[in-house]
PDB file as gemmi writes it, atoms N, CA and C in Angstrom:
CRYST1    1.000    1.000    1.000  90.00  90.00  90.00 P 1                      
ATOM      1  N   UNK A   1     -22.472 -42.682 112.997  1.00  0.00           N  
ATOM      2  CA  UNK A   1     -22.017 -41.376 112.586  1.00  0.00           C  
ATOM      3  C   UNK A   1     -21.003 -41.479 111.455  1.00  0.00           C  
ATOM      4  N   UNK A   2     -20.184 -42.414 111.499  1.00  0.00           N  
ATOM      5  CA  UNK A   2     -19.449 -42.807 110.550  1.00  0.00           C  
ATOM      6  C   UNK A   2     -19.436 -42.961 109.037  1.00  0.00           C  
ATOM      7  N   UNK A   3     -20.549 -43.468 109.184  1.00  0.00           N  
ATOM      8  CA  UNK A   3     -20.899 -43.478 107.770  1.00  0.00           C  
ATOM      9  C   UNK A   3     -21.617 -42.066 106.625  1.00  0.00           C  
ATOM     10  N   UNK A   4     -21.311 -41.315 107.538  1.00  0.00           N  
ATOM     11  CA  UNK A   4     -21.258 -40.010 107.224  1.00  0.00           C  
ATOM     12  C   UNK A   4     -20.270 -38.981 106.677  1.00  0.00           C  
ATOM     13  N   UNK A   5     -19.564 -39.602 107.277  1.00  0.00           N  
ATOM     14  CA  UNK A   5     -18.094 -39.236 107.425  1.00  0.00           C  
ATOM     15  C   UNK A   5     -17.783 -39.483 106.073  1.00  0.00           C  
ATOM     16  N   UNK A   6     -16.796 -37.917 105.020  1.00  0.00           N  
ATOM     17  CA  UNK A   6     -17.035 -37.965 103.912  1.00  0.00           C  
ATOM     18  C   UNK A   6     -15.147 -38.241 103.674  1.00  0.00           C  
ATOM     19  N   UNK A   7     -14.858 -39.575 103.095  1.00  0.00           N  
ATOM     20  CA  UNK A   7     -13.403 -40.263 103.300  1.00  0.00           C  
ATOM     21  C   UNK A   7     -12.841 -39.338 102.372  1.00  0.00           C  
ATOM     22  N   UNK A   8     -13.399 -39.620 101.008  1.00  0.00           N  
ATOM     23  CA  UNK A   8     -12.308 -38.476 100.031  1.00  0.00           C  
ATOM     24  C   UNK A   8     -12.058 -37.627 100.477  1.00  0.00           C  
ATOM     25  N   UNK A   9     -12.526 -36.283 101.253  1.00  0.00           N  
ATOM     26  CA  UNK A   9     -12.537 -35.234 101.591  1.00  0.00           C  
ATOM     27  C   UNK A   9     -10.551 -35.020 102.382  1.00  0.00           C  
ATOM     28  N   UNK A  10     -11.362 -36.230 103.653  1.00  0.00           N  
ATOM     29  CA  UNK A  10     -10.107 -36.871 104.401  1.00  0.00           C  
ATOM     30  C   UNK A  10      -8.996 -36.888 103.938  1.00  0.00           C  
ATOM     31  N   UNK A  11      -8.584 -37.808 103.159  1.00  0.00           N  
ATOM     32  CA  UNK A  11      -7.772 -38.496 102.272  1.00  0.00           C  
ATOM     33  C   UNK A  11      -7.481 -36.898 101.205  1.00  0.00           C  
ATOM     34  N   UNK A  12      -7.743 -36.234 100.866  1.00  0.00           N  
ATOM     35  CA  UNK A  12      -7.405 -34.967 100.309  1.00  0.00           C  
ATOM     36  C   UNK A  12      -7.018 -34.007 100.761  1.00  0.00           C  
ATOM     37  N   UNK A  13      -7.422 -34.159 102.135  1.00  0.00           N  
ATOM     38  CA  UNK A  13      -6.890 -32.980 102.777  1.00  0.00           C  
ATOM     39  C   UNK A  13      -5.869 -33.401 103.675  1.00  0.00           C  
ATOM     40  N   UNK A  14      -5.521 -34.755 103.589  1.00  0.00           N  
ATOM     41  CA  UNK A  14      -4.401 -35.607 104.288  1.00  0.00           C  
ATOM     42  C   UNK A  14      -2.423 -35.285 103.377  1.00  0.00           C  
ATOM     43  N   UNK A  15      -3.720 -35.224 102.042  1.00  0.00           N  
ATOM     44  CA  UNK A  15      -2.038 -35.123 100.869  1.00  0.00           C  
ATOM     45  C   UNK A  15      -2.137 -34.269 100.434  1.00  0.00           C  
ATOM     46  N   UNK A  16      -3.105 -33.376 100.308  1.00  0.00           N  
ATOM     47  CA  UNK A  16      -2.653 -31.669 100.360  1.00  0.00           C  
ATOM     48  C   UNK A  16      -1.815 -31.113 101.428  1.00  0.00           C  
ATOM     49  N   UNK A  17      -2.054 -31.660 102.566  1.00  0.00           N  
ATOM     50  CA  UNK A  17      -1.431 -30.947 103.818  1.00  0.00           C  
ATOM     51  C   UNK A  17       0.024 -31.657 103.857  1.00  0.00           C  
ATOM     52  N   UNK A  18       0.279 -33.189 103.191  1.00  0.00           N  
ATOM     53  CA  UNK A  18       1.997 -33.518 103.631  1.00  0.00           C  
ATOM     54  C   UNK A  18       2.796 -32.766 103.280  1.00  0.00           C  
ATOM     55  N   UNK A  19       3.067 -32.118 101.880  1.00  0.00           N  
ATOM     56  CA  UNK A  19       4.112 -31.584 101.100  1.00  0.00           C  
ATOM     57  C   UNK A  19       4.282 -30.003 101.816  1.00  0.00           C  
ATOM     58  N   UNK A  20       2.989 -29.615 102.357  1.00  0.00           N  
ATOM     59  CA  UNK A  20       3.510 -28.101 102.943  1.00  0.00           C  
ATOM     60  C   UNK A  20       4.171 -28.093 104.846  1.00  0.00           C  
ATOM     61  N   UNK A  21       3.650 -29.373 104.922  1.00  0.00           N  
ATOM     62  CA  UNK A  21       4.010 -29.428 106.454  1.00  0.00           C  
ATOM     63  C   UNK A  21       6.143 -28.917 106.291  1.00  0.00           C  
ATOM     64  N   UNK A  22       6.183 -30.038 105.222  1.00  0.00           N  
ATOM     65  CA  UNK A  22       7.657 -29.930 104.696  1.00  0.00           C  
ATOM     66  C   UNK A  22       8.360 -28.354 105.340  1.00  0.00           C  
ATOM     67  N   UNK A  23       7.922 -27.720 104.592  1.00  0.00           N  
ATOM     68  CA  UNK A  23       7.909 -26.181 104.383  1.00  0.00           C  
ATOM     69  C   UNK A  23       8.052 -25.368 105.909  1.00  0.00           C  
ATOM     70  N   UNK A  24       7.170 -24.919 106.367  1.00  0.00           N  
ATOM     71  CA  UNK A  24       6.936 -24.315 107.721  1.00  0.00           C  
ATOM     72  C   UNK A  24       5.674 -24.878 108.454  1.00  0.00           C  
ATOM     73  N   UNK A  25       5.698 -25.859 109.283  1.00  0.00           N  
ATOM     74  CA  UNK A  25       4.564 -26.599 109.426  1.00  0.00           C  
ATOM     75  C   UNK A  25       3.670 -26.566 110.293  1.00  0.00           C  
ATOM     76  N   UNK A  26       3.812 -25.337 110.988  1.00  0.00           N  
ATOM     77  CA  UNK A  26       2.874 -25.125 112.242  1.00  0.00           C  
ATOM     78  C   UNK A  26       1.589 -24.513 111.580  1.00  0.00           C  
ATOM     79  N   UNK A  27       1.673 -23.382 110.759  1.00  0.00           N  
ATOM     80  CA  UNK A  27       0.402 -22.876 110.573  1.00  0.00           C  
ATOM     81  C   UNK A  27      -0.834 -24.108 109.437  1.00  0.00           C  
ATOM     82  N   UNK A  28       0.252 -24.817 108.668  1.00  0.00           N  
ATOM     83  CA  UNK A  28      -0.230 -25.831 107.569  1.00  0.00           C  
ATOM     84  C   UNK A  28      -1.001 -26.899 108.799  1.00  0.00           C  
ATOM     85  N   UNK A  29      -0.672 -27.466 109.874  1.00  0.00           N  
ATOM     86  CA  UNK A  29      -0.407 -28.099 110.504  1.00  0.00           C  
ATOM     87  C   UNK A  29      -2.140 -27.763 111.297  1.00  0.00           C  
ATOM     88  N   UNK A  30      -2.312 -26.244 111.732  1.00  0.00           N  
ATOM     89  CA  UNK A  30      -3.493 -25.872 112.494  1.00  0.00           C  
ATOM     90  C   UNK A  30      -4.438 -25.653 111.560  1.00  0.00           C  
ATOM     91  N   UNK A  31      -4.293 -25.263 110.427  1.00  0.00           N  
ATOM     92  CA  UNK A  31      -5.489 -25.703 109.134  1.00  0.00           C  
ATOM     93  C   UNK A  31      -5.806 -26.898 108.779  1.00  0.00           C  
ATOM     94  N   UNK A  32      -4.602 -27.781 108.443  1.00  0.00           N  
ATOM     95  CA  UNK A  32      -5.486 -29.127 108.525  1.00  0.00           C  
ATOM     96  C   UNK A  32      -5.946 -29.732 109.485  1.00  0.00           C  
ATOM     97  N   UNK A  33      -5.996 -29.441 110.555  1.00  0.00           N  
ATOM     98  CA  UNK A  33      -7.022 -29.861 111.921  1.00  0.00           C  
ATOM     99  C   UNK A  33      -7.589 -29.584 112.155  1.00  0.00           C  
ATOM    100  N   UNK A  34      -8.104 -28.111 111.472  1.00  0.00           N  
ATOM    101  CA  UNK A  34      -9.317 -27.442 111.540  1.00  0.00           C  
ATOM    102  C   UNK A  34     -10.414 -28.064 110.242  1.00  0.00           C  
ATOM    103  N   UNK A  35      -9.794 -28.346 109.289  1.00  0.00           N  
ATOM    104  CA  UNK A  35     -10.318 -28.997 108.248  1.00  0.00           C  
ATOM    105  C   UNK A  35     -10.810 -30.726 108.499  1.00  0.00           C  
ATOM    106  N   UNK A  36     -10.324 -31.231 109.171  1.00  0.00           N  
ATOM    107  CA  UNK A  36     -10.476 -32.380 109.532  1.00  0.00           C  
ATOM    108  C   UNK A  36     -11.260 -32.128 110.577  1.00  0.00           C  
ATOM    109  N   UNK A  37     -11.009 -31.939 111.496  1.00  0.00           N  
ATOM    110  CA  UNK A  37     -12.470 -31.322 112.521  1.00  0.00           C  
ATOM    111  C   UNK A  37     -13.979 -31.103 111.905  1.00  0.00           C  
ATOM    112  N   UNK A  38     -13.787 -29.812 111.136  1.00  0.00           N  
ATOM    113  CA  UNK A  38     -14.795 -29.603 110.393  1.00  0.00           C  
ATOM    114  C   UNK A  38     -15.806 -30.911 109.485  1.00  0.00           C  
ATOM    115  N   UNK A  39     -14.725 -31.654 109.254  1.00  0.00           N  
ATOM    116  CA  UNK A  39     -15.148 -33.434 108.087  1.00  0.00           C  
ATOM    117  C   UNK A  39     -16.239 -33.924 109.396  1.00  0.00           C  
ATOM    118  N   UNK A  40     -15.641 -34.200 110.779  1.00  0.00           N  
ATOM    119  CA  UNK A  40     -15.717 -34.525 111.419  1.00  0.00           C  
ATOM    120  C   UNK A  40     -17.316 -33.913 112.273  1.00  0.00           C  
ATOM    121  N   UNK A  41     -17.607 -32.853 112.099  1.00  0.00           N  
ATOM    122  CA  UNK A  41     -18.902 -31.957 112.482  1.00  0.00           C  
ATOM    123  C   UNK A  41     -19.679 -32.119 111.383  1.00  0.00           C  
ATOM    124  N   UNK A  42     -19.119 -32.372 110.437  1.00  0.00           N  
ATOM    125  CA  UNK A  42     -20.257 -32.558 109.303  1.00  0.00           C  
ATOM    126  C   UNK A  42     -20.833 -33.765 109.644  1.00  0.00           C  
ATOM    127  N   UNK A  43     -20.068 -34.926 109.376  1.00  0.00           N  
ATOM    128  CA  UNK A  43     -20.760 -36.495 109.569  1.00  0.00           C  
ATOM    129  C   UNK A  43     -21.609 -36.444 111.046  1.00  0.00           C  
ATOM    130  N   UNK A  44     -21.195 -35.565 112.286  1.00  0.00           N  
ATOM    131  CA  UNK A  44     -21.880 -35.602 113.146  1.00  0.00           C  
ATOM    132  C   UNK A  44     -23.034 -34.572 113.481  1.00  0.00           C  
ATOM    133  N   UNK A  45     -22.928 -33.915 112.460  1.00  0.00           N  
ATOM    134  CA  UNK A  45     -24.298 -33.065 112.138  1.00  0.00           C  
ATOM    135  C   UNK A  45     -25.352 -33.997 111.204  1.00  0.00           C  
ATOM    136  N   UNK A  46     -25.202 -34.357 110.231  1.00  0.00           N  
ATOM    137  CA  UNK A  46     -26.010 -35.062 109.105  1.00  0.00           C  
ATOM    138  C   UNK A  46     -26.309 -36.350 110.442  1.00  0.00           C  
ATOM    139  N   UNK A  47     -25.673 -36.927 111.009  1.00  0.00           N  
ATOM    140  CA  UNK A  47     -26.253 -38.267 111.926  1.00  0.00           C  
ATOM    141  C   UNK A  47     -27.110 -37.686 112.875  1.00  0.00           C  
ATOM    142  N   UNK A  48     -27.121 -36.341 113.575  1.00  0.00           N  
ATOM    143  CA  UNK A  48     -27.899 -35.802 114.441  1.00  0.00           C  
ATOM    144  C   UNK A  48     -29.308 -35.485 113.481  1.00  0.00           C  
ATOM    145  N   UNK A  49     -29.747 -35.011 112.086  1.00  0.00           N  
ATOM    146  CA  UNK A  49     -30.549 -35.197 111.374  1.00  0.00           C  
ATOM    147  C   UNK A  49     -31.372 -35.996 110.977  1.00  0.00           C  
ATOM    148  N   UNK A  50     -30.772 -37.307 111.042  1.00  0.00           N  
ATOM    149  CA  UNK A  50     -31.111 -38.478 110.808  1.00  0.00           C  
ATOM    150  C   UNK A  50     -31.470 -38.971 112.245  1.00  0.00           C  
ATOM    151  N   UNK A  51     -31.175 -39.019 113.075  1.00  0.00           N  
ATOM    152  CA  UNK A  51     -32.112 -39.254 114.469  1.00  0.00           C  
ATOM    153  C   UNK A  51     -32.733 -38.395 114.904  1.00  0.00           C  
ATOM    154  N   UNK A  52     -32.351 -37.148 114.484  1.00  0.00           N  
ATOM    155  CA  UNK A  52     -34.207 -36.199 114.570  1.00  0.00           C  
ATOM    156  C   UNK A  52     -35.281 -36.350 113.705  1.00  0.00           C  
ATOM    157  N   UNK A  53     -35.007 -36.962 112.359  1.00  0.00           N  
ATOM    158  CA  UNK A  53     -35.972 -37.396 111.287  1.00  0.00           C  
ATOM    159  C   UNK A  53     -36.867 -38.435 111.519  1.00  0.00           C  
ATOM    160  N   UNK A  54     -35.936 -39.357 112.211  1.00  0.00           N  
ATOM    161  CA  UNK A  54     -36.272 -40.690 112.318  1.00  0.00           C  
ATOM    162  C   UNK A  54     -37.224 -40.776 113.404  1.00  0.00           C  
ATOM    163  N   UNK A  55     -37.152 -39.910 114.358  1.00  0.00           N  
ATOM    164  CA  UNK A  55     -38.128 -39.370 115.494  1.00  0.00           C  
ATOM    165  C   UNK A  55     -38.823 -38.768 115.191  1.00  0.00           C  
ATOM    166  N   UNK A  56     -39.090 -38.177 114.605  1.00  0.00           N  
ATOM    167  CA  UNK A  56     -40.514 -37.044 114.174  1.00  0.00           C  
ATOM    168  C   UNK A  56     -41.152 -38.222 112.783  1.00  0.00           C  
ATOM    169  N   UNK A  57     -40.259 -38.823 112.087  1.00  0.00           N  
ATOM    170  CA  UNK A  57     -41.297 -40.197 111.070  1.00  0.00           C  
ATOM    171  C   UNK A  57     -41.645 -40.759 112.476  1.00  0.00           C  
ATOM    172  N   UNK A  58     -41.160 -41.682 113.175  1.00  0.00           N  
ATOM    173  CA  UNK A  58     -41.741 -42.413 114.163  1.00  0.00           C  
ATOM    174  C   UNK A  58     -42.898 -41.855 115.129  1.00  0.00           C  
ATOM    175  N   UNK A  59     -42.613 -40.471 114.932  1.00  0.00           N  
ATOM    176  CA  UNK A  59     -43.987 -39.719 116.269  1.00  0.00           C  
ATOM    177  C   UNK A  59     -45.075 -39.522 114.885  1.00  0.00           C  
ATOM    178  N   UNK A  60     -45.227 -40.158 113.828  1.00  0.00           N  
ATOM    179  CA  UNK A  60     -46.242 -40.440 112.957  1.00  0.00           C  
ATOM    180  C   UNK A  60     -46.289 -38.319 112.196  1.00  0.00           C  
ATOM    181  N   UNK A  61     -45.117 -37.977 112.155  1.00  0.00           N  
ATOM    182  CA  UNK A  61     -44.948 -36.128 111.784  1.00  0.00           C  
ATOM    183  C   UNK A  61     -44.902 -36.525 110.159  1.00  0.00           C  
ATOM    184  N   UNK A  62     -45.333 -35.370 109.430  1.00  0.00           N  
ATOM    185  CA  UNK A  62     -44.882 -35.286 108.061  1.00  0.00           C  
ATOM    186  C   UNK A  62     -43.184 -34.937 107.648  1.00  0.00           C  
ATOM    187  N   UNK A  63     -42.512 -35.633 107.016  1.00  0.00           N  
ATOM    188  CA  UNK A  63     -41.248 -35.230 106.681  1.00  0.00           C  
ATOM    189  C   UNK A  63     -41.459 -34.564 104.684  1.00  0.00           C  
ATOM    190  N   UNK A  64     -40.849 -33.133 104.627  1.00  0.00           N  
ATOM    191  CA  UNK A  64     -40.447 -33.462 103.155  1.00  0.00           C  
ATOM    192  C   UNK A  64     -39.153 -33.364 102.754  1.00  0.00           C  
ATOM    193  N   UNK A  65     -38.960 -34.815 102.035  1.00  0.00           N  
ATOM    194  CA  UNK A  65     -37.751 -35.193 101.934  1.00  0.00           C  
ATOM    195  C   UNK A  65     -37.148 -34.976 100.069  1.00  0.00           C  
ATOM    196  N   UNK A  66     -36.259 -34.753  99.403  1.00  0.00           N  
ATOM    197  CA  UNK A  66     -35.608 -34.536  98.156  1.00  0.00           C  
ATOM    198  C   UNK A  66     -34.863 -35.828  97.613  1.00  0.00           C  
ATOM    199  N   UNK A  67     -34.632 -35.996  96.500  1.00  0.00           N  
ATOM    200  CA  UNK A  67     -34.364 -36.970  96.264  1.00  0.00           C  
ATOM    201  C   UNK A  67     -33.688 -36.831  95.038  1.00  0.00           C  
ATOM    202  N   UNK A  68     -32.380 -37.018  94.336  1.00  0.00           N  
ATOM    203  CA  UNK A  68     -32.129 -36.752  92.893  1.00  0.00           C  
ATOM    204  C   UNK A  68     -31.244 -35.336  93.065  1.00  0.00           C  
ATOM    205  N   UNK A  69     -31.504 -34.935  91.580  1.00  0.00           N  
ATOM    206  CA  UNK A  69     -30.810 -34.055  91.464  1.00  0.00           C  
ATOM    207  C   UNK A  69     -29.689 -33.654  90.635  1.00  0.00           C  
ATOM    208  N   UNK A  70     -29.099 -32.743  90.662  1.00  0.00           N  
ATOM    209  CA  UNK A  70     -27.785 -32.654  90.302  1.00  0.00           C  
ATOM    210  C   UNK A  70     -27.283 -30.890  90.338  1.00  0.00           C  
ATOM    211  N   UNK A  71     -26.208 -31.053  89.125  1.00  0.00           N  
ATOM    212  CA  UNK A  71     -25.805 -29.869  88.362  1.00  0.00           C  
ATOM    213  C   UNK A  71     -26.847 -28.848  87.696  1.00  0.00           C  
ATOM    214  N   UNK A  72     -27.609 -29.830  86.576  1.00  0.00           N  
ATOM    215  CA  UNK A  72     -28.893 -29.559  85.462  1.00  0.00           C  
ATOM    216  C   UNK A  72     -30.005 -29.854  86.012  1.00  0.00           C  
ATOM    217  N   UNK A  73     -30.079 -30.543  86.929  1.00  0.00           N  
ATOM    218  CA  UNK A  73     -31.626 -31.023  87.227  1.00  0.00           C  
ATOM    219  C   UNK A  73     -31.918 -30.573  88.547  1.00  0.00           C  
ATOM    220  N   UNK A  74     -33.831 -31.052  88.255  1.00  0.00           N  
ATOM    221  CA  UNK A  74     -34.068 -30.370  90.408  1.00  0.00           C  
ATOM    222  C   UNK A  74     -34.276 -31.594  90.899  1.00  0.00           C  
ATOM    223  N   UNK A  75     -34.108 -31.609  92.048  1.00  0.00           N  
ATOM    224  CA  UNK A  75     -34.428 -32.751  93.246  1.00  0.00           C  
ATOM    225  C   UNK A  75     -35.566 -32.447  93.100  1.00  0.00           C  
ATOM    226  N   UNK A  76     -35.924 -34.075  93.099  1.00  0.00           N  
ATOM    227  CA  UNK A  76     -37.584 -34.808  93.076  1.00  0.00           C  
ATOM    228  C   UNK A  76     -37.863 -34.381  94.718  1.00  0.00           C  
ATOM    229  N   UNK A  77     -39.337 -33.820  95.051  1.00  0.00           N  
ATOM    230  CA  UNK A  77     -39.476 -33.513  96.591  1.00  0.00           C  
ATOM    231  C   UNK A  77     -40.498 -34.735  97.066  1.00  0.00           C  
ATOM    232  N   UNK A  78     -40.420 -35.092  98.278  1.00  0.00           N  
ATOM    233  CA  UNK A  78     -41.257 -36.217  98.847  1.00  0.00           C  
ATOM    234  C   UNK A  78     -41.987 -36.199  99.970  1.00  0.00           C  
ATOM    235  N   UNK A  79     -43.357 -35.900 100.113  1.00  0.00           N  
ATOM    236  CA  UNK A  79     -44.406 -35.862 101.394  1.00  0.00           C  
ATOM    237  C   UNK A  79     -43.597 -37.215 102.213  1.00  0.00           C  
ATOM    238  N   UNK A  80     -43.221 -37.386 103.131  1.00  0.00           N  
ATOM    239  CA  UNK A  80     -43.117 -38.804 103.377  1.00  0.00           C  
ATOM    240  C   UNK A  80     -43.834 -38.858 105.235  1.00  0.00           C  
ATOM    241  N   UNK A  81     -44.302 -39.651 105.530  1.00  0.00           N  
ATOM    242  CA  UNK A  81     -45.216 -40.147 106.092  1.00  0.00           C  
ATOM    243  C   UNK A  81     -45.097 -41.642 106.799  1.00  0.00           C  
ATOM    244  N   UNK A  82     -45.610 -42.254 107.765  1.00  0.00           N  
ATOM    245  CA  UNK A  82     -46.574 -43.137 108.122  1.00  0.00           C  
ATOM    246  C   UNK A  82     -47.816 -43.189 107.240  1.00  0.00           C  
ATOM    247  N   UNK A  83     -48.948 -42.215 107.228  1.00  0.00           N  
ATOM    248  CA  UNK A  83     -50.036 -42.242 106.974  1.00  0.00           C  
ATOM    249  C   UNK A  83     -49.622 -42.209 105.593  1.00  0.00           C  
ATOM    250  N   UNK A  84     -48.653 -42.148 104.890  1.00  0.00           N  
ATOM    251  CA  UNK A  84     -48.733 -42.333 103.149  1.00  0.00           C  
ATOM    252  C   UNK A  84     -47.797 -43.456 102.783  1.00  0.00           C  
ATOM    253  N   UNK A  85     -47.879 -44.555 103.929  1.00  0.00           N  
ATOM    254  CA  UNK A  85     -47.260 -45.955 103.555  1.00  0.00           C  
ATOM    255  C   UNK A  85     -45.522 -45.920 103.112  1.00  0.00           C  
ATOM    256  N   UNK A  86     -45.135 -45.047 103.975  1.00  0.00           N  
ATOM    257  CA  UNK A  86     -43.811 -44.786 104.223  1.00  0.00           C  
ATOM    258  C   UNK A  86     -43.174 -45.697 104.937  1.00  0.00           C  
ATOM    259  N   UNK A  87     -42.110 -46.645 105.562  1.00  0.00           N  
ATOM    260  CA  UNK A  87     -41.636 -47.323 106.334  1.00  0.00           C  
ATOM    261  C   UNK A  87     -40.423 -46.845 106.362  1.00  0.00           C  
ATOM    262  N   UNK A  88     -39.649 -47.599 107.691  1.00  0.00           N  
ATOM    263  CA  UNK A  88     -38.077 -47.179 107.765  1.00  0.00           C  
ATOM    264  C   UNK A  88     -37.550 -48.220 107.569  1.00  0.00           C  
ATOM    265  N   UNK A  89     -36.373 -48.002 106.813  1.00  0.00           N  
ATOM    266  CA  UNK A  89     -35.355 -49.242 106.387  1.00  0.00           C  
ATOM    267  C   UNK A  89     -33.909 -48.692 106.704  1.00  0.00           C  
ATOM    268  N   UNK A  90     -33.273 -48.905 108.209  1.00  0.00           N  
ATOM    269  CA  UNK A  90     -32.076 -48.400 108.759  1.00  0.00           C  
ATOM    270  C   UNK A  90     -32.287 -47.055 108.653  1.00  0.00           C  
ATOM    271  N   UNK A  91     -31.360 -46.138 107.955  1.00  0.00           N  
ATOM    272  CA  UNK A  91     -31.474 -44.910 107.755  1.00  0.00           C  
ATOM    273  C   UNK A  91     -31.906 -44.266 106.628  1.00  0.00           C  
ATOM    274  N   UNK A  92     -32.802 -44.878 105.930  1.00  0.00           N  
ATOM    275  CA  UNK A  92     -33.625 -44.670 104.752  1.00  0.00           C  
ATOM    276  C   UNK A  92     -35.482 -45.203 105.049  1.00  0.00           C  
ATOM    277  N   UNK A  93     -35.577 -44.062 104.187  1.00  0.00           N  
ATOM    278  CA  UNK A  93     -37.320 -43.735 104.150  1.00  0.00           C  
ATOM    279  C   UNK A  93     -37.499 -44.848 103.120  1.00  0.00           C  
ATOM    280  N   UNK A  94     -38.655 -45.579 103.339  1.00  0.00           N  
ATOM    281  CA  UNK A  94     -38.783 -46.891 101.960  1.00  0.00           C  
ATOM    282  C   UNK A  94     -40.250 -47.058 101.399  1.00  0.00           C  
ATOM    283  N   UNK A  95     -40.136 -46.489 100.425  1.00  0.00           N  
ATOM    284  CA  UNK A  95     -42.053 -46.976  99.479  1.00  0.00           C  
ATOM    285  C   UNK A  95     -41.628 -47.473  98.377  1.00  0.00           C  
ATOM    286  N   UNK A  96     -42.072 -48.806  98.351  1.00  0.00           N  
ATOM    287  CA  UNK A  96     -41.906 -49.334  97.116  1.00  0.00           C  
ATOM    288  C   UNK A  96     -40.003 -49.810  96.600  1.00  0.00           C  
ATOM    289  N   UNK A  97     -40.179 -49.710  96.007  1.00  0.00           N  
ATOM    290  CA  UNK A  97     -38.618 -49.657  95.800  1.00  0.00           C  
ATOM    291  C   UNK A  97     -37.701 -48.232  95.633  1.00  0.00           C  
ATOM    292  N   UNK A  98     -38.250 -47.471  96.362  1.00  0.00           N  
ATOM    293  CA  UNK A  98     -37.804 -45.868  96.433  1.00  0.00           C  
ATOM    294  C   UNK A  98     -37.488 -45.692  98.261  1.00  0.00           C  
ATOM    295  N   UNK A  99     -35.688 -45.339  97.574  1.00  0.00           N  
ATOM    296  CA  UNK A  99     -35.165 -45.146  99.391  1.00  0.00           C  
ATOM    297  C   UNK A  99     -34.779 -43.956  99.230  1.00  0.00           C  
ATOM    298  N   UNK A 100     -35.269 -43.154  99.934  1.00  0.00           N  
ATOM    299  CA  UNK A 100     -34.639 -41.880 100.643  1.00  0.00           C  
ATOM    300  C   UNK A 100     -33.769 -41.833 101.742  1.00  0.00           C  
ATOM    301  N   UNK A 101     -32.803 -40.875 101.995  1.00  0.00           N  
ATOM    302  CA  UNK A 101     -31.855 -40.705 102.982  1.00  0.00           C  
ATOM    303  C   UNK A 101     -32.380 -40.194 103.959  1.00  0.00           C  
ATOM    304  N   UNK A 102     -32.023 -40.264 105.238  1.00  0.00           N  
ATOM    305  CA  UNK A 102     -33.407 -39.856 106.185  1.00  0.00           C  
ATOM    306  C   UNK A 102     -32.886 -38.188 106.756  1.00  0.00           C  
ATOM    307  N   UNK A 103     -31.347 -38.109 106.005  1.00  0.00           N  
ATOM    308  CA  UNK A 103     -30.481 -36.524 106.603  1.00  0.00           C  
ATOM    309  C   UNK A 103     -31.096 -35.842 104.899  1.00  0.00           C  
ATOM    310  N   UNK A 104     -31.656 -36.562 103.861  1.00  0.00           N  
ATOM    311  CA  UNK A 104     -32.157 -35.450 102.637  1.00  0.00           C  
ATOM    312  C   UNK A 104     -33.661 -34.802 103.144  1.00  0.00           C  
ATOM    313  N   UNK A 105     -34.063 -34.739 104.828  1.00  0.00           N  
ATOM    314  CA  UNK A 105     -35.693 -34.668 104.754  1.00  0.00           C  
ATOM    315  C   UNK A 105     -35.358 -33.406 105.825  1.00  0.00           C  
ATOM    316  N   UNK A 106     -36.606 -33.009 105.894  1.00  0.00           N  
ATOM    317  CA  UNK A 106     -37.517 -31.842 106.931  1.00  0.00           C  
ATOM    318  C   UNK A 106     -38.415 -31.625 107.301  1.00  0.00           C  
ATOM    319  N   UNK A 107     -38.516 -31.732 108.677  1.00  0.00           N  
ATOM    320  CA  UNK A 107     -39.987 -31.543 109.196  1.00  0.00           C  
ATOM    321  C   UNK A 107     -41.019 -30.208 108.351  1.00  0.00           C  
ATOM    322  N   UNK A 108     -41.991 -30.945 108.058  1.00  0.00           N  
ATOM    323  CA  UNK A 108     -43.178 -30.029 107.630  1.00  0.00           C  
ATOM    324  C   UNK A 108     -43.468 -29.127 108.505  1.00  0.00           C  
ATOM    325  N   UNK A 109     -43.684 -27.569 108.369  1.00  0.00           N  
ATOM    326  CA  UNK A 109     -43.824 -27.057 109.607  1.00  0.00           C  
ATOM    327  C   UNK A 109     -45.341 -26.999 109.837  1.00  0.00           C  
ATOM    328  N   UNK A 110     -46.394 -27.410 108.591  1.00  0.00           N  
ATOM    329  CA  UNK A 110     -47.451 -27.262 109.103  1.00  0.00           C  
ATOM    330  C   UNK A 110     -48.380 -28.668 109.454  1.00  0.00           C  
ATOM    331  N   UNK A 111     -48.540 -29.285 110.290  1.00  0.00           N  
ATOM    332  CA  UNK A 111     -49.240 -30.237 110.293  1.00  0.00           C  
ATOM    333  C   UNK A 111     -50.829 -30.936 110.271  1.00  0.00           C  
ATOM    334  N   UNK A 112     -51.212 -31.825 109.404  1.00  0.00           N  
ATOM    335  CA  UNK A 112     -53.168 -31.698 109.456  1.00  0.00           C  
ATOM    336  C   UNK A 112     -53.173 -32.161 110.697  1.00  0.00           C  
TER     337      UNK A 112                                                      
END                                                                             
């Protein structure tokens, strides 16, 4: 789950929150624990994704997964599969020398 877990975020909302604790520090004090909590539901949401992905690739299901991206550009989209020579490599989808994240995918809702 950990590795989910997004550190800058942490670490920003660690030294945003010292200098006001200073100040009056109870209410500064229940926002940044709500904010850190929240860091904390994220990494353990995206890991719950990734072992539902990884279960529906393994029950041989279609995933479509994204890849890329940005600001300017669109995410590349990906059928990914068993039956289209897909494999798992830890928590990445692997063809060829192309790894996908297994929390960038979604079950297909329609299946052949």
């Amino acid at each position: 789950m950990f590795e989910y877990f997004n550190v800058g975020a942490f670490i920003v909302t660690i030294l945003v929150s010292l200098p006001l604790l200073s100040k009056d520090g109870r209410p500064f004090l229940v926002l940044s624990a709500i904010m850190i909590l929240l860091l904390f539901y994220s990494a353990y949401d995206s890991n719950s994704d990734v072992n539902n992905n990884i279960k529906s690739f393994q029950e041989s299901k279609t995933l479509t997964c994204s890849s890329g991206g940005g600001l300017y550009a669109k995410s590349n989209k990906y059928s990914v599969s068993k039956k289209e020579g897909w494999t798992l490599q830890k928590n990445y989808f692997k063809k060829e020398s192309l790894l996908i994240r297994a929390d960038q995918c979604k079950l297909l809702d329609i299946e052949e």
